[in-house]
CSV table of C-alpha atoms in Angstrom, one decimal:
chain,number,residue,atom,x,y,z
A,1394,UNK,CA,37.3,68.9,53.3
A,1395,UNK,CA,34.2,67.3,52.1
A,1396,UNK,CA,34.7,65.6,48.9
A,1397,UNK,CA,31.3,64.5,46.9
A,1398,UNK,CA,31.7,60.1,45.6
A,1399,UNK,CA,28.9,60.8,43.6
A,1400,UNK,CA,27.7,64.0,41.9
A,1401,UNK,CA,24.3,63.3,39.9
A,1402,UNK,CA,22.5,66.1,37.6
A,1403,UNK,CA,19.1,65.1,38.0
A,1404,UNK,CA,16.9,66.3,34.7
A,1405,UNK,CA,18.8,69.6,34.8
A,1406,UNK,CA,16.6,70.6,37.2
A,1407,UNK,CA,18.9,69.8,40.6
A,1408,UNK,CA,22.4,68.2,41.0
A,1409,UNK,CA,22.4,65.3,43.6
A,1410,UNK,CA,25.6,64.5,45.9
A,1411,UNK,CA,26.7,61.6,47.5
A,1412,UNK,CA,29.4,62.6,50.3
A,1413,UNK,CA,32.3,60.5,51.6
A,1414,UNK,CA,30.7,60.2,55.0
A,1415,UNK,CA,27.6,58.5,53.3
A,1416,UNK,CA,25.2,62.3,53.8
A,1417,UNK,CA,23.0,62.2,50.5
A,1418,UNK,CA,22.1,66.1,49.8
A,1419,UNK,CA,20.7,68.2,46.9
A,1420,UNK,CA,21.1,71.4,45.5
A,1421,UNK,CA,18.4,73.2,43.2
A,1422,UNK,CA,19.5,74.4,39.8
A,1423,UNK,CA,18.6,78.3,40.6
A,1424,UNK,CA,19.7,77.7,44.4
A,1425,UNK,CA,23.2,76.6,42.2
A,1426,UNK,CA,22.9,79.6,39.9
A,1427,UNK,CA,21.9,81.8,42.2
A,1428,UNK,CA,25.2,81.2,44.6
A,1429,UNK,CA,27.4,81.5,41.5
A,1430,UNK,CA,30.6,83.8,43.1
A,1431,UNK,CA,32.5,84.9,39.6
A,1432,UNK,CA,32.8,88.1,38.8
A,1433,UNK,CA,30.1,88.2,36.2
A,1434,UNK,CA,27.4,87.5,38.9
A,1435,UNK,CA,29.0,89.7,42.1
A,1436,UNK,CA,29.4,92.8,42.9
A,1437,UNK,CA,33.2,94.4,43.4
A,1438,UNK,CA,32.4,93.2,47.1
A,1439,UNK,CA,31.5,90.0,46.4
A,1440,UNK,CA,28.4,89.9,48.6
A,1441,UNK,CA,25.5,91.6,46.4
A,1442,UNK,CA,24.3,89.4,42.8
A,1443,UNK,CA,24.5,91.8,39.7
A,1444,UNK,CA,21.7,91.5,36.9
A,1445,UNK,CA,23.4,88.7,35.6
A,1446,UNK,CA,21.5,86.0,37.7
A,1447,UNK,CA,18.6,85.3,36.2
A,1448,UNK,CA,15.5,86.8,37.0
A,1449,UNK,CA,13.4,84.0,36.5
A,1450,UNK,CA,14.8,81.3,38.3
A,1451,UNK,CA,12.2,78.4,37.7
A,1452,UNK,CA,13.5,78.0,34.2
A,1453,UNK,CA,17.5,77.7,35.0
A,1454,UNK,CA,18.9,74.6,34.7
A,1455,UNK,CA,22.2,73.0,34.4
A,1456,UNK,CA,23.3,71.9,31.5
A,1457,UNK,CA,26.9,70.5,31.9
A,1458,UNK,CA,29.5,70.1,34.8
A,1459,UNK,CA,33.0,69.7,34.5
A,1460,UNK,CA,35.5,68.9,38.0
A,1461,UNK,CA,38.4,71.6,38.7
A,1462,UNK,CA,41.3,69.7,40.0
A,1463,UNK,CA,40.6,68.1,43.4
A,1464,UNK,CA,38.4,70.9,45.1
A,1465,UNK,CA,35.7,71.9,43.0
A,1466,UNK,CA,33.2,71.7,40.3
A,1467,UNK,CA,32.3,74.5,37.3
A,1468,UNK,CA,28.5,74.1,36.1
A,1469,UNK,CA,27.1,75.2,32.9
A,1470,UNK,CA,24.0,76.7,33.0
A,1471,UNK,CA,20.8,77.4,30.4
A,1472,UNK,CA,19.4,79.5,29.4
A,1473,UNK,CA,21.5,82.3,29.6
A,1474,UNK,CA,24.5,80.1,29.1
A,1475,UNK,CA,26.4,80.8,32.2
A,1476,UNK,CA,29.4,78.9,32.6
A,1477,UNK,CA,32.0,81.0,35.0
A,1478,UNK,CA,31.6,80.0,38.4
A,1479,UNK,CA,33.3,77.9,40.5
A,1480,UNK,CA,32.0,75.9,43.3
A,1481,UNK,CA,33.8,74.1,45.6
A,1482,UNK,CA,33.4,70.9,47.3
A,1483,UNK,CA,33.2,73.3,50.9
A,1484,UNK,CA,30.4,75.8,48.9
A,1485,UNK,CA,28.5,72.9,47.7
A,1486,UNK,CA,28.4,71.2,50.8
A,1487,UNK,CA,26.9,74.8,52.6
A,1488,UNK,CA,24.5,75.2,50.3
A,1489,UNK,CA,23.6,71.1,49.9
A,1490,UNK,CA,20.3,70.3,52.1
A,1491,UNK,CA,20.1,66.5,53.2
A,1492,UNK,CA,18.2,64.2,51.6
């Protein structure tokens, strides 16, 4: 498993990684949202988004972050307040585009 040595929210608008093999990568604030997996924001399936994920995504950003035990990180978003989801170190590292 991946784990982050850094985790940086930059302005709200992007959070900013430094990995433990040195891999620098970034993740947009409605790329974040967007991928969010709780059951507010999927389907029963898991694989469509509901009507909870914003619409507009240009205006998400986050707006707290708080680690879950050794394996993941839970985001708080704004403005709709989101603050569910779930990521882990593995999901952020798939969705993460190098710096």
């Amino acid at each position: 498993m991946d784990v982050p040595e850094r985790i940086e929210i930059r302005e709200g608008s992007s959070l900013e990684l430094t990995w433990s093999d040195g891999n620098v990568s970034e993740i947009s604030a409605s790329e974040l949202r967007s991928a969010c997996m709780c059951a507010t924001c999927r389907d029963e399936t898991g694989a469509k988004a509901t009507a909870a994920v914003l619409q507009q995504p240009e205006e998400i950003r986050i707006v707290g972050a708080t680690l879950v035990g050794a394996y993941a990180i839970n985001f708080g978003f704004a403005p709709d307040g989101h603050h569910t989801g779930i990521y882990s170190f593995d999901s952020l590292r798939a969705l993460a585009t190098d710096v």
